[in-house]
Short mmCIF file of C-alpha atoms in Angstrom, two decimals:
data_model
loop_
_atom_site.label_atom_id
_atom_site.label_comp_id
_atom_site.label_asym_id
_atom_site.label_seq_id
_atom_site.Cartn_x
_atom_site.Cartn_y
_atom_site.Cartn_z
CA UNK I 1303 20.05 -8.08 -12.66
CA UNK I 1304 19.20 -4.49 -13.97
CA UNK I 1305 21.57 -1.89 -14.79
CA UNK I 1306 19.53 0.63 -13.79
CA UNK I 1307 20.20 2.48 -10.26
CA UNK I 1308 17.54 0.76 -7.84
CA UNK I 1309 16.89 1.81 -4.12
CA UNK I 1310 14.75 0.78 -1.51
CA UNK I 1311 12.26 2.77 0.84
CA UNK I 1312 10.52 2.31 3.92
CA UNK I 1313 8.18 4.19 6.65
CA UNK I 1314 8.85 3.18 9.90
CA UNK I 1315 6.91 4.17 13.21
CA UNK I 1316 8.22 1.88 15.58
CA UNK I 1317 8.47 -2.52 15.38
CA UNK I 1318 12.23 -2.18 15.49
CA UNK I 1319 12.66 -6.41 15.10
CA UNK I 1320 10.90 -6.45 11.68
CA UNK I 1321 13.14 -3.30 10.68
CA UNK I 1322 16.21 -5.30 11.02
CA UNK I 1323 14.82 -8.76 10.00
CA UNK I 1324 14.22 -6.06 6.89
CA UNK I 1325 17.11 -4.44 6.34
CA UNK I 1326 19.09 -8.14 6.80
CA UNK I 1327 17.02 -9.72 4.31
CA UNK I 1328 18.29 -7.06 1.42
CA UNK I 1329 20.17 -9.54 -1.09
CA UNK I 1330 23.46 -8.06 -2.32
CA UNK I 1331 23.80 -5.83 -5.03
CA UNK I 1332 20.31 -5.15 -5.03
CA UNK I 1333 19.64 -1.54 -4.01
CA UNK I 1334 22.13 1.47 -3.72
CA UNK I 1335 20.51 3.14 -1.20
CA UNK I 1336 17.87 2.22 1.87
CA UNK I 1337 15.88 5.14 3.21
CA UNK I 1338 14.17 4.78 6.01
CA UNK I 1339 11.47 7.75 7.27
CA UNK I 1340 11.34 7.32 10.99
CA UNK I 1341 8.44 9.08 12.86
CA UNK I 1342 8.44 6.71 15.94
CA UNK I 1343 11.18 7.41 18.34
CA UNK I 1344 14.48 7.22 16.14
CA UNK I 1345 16.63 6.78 18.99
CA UNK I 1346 15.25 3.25 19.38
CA UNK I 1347 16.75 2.17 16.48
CA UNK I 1348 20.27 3.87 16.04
CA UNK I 1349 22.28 0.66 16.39
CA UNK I 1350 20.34 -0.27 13.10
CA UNK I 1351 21.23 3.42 11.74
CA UNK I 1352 24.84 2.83 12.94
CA UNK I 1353 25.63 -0.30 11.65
CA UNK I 1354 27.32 -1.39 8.65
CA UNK I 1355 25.32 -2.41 5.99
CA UNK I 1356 26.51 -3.16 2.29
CA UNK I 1357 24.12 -0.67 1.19
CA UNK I 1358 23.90 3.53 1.78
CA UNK I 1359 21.23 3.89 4.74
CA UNK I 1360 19.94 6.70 4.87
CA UNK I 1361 17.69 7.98 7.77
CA UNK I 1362 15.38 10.31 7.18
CA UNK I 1363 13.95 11.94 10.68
CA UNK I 1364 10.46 13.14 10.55
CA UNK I 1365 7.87 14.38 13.42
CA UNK I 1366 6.61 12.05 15.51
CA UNK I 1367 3.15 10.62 13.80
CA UNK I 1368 3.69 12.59 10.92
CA UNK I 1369 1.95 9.37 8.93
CA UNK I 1370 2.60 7.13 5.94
CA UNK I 1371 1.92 10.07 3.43
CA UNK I 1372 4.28 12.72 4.36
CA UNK I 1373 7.16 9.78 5.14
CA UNK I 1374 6.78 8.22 1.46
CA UNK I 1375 7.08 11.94 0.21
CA UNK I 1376 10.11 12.47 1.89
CA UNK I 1377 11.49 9.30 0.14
CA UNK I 1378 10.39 10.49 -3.41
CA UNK I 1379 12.07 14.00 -2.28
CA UNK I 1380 15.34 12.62 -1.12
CA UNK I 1381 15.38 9.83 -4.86
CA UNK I 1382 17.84 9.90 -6.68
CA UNK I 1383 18.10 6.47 -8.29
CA UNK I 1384 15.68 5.84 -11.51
CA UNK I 1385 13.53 3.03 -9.84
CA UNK I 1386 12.41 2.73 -6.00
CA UNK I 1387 10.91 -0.28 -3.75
CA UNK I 1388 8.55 0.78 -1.36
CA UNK I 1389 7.65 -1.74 1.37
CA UNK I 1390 6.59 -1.76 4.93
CA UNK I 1391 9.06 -2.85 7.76
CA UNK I 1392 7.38 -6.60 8.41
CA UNK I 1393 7.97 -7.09 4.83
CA UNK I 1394 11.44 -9.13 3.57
CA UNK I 1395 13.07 -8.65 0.08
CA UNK I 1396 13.60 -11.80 -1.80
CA UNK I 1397 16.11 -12.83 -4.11
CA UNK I 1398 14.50 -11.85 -7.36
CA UNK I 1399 13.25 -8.71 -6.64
CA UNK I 1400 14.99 -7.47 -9.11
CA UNK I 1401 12.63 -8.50 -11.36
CA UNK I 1402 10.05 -5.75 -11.02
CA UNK I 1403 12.98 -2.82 -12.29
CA UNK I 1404 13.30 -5.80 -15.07
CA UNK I 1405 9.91 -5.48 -16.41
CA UNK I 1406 9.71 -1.82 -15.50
CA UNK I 1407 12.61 -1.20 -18.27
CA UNK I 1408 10.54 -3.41 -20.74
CA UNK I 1409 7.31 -1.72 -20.33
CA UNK I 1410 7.81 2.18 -19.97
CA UNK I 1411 3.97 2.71 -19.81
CA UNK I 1412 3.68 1.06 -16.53
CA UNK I 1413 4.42 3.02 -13.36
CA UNK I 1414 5.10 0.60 -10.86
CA UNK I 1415 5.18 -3.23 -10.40
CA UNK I 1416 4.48 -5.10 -7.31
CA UNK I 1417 5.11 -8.69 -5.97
CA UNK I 1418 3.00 -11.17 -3.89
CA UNK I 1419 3.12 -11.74 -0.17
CA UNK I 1420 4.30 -14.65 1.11
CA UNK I 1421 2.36 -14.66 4.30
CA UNK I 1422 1.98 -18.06 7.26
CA UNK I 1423 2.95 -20.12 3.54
CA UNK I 1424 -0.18 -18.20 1.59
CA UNK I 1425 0.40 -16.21 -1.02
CA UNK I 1426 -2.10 -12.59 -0.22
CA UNK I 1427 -2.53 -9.86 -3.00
CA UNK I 1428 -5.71 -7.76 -2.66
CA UNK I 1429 -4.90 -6.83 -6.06
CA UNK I 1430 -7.65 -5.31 -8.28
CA UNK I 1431 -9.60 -3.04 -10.79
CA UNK I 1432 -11.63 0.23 -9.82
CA UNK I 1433 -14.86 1.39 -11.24
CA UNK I 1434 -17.94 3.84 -10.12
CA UNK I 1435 -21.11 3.14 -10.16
CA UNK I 1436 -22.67 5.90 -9.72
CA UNK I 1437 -21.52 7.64 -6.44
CA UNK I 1438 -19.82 4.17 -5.17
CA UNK I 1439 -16.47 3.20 -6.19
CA UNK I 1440 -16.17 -0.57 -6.56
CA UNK I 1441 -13.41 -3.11 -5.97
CA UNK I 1442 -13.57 -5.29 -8.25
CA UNK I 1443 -11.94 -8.12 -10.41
CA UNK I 1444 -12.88 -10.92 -12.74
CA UNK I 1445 -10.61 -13.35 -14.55
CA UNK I 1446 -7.15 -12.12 -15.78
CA UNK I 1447 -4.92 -13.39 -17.94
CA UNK I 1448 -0.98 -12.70 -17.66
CA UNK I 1449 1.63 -11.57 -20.50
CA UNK I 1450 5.46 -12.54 -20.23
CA UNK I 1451 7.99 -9.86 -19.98
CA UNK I 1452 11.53 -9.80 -18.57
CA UNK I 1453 11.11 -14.01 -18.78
CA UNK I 1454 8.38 -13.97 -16.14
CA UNK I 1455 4.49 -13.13 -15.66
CA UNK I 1456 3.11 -9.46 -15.22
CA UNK I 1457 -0.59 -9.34 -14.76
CA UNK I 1458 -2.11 -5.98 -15.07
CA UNK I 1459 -4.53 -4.19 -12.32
CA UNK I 1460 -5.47 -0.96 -11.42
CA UNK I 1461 -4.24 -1.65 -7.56
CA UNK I 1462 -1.36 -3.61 -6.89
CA UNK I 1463 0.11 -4.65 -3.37
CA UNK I 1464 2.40 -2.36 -0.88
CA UNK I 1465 5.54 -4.00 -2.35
CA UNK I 1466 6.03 -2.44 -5.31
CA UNK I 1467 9.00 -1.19 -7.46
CA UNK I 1468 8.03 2.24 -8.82
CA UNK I 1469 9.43 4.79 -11.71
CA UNK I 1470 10.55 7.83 -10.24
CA UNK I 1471 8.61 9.65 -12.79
CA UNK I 1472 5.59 8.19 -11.72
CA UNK I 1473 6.12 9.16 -8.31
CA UNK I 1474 7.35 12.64 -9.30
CA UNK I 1475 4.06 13.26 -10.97
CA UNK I 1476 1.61 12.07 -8.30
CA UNK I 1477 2.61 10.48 -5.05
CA UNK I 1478 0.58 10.27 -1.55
CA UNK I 1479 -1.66 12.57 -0.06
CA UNK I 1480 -0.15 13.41 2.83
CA UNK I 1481 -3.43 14.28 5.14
CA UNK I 1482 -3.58 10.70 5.80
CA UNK I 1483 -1.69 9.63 8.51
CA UNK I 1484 -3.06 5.67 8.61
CA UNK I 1485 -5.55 4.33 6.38
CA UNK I 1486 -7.13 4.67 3.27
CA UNK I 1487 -3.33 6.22 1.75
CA UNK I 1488 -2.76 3.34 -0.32
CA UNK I 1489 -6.35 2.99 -2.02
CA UNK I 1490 -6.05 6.93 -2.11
CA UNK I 1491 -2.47 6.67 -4.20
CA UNK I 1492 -4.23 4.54 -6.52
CA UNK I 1493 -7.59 5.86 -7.48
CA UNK I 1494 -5.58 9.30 -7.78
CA UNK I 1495 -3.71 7.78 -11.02
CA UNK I 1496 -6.64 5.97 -11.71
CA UNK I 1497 -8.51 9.14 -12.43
CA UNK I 1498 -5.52 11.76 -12.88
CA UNK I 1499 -2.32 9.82 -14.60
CA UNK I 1500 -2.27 7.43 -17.94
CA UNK I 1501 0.38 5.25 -15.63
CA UNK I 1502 -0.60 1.77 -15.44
CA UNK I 1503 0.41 -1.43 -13.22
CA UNK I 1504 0.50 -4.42 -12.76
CA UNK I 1505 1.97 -7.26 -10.62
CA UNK I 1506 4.41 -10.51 -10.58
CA UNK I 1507 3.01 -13.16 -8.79
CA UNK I 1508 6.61 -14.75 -9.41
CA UNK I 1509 8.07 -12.19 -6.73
CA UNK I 1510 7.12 -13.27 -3.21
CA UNK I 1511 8.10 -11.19 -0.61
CA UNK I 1512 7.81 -12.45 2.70
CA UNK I 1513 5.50 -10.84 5.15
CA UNK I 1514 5.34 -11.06 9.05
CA UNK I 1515 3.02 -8.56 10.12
CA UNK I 1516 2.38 -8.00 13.97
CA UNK I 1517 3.73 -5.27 16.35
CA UNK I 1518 3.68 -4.12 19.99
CA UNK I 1519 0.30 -2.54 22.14
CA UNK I 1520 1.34 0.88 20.73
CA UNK I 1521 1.74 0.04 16.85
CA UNK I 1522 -1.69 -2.08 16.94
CA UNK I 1523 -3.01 0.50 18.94
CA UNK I 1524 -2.19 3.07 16.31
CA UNK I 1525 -3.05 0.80 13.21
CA UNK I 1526 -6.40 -0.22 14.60
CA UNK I 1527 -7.53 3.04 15.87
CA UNK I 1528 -11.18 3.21 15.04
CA UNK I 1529 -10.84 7.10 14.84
CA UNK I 1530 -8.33 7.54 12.54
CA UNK I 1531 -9.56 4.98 10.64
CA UNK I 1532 -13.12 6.50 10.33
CA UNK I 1533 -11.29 10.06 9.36
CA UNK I 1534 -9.25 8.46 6.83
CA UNK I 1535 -12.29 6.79 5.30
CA UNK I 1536 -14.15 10.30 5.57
CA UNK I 1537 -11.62 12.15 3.98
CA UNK I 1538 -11.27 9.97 1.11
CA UNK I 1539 -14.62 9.85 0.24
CA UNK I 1540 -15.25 13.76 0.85
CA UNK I 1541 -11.84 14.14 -1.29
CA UNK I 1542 -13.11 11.86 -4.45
CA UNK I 1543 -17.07 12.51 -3.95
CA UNK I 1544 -18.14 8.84 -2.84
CA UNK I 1545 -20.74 7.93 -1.00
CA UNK I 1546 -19.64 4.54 -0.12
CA UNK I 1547 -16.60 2.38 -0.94
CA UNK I 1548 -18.01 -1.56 -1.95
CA UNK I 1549 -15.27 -4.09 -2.45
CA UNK I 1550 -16.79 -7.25 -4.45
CA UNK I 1551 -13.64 -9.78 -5.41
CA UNK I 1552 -9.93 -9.37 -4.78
CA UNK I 1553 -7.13 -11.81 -6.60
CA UNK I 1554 -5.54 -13.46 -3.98
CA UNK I 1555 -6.36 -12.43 -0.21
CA UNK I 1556 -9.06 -10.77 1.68
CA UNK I 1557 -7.24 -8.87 4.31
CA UNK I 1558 -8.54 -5.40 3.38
CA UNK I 1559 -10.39 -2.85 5.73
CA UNK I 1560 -13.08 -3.10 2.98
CA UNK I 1561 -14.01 -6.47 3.14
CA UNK I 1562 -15.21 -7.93 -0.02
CA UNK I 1563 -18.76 -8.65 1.67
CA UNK I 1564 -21.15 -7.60 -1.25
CA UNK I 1565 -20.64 -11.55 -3.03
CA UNK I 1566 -23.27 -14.03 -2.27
CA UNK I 1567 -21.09 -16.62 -4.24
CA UNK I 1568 -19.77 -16.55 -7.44
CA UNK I 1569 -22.96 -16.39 -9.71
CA UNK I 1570 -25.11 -13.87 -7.67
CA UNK I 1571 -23.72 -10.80 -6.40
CA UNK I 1572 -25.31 -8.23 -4.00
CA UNK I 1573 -26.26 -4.86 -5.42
CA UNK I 1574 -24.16 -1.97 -5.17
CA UNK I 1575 -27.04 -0.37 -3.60
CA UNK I 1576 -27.31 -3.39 -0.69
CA UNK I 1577 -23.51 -3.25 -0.55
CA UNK I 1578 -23.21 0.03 0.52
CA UNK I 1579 -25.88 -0.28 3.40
CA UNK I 1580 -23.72 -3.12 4.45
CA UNK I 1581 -20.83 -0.84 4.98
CA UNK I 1582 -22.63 1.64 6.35
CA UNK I 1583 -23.71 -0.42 9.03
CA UNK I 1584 -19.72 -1.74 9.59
CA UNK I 1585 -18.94 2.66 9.65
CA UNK I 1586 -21.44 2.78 12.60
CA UNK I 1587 -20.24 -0.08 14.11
CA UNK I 1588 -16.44 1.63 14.39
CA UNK I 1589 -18.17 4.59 15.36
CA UNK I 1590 -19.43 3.02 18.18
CA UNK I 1591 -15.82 1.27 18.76
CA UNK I 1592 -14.53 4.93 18.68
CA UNK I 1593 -16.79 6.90 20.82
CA UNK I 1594 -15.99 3.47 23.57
CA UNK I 1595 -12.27 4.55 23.80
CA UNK I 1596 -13.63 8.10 24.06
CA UNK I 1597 -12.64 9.30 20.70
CA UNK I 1598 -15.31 10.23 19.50
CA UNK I 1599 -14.60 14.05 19.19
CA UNK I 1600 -11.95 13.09 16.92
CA UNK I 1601 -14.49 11.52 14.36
CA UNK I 1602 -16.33 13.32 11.09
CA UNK I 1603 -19.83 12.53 10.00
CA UNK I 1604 -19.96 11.08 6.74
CA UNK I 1605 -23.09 13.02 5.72
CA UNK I 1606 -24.45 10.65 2.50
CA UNK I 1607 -25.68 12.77 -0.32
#
């Protein structure tokens, strides 16, 4: 275990189940404080805000929809322990999560450290490096090797999983945008400290954490909505000057909006040029998903330069 003060945070919009499966899963000793940021209906889950738990909950009550960005932020605001977890609420914290503070306090250059999912007995990542090529930003990774620190593996990458122990000062010094209210956030957090911070990270494929994603009608409905998907995407790439967003390889997993289509096989890859036509044809298709459900109002044009 670390001596340092630990505590975990999570956004919640509604899937009350995996909140509790979430907050029972918490081993003992592990975190000082839970926060939760609720934008769904709150009331829905005050028995879980009520309870007893062998931790400090503490609920932070946002707008309704007010999105991943702004409910992260109000979990860096309200910090004050020296290292924080952030999951989602169909994740479940395993044993030796306490390994990522571990190698955190060994390697003061890295900002945050993630685990692996543990998802229907796979293990998922999606973790990987960045790089432009020219007005295209590329997902990308090739072979890695790992180093041992705290007694267990840390492999480095530029993006690393949503189950990741961070350093406070890393989040104090560049967290999430907070115009995104679902999508692109997460890529978004990344490429900003990518091109803005010297933090670096990494992962532990020793720390599994289990993952059980799923909700109800009205959280798929919100996390698939072609709309806000399409603004997120347009935002981001008006925001960092892309043209197009081509994933190629990801370690472990391929359960990404950008699907890593531009691989033939392992020896000949697409060009970046070819890759980007492919996803321009998969942005028209969820245009055309969009304007079906009569959203179409709702969606920028992605004017390519």
């Amino acid at each position: 275990m670390t001596n340092a003060s630990v505590a975990l945070g999570v956004k919640v919009f509604n899937r009350t189940e995996k909140l509790e499966a979430l907050l029972e899963s918490v081993p003992d000793g592990a975190y000082e404080t839970v926060y939760v940021a609720d934008d769904g209906r709150t009331e829905e889950r005050s028995h879980l805000y009520d309870r007893e738990w062998p931790f400090d909950l503490e609920l932070l009550d946002l707008p309704y929809d007010a999105g991943l960005g702004p409910g992260r932020n109000a979990i860096v605001d309200a910090l004050s322990e020296e290292y924080l977890t952030i999951v989602d609420s169909d994740h479940e914290v395993p044993p030796n999560a306490d390994v990522l503070a571990r190698q955190l306090e060994e390697r003061p250059e890295f900002g945050g450290i993630s685990g692996l999912l543990l998802e229907h007995g796979r293990i998922q990542g999606l973790c990987h490096d960045l790089f432009e090529e020219g007005n295209v930003l590329i997902r990308d990774t090739g072979s890695k090797t790992a180093e041992t620190v705290a007694e267990y593996p840390l492999v480095e990458f530029d993006f690393v999983p949503n189950i990741t122990t961070f350093r406070r000062d890393c989040l104090e010094e560049l967290a999430w945008d907070e115009n995104y209210v679902i999508g692109r956030e997460h890529l978004d957090f990344f490429v900003a400290h990518w091109r803005e911070t010297d933090w670096r990270f990494g992962t532990c494929p020793s720390v599994l954490f289990p993952h059980r994603p799923g909700g109800g009608a009205e959280y798929e409905g919100n996390r698939h909505d072609p709309a806000k998907n399409l603004a997120s995407e347009s935002y981001f790439r008006e925001k960092w000057g892309y043209d197009q967003i081509v994933a190629r390889e990801f370690w472990l997993g391929n359960q990404s909006v950008d699907k890593p289509l531009a691989i033939l096989d392992r020896d000949v890859s697409v060009p970046t040029w070819l890759g980007a036509k492919v996803m321009d044809l998969r942005d028209a298709r969820l245009r055309l998903a969009a304007a079906t459900l009569n959203a179409s109002a709702l969606l920028p044009e992605v004017v390519r330069r």
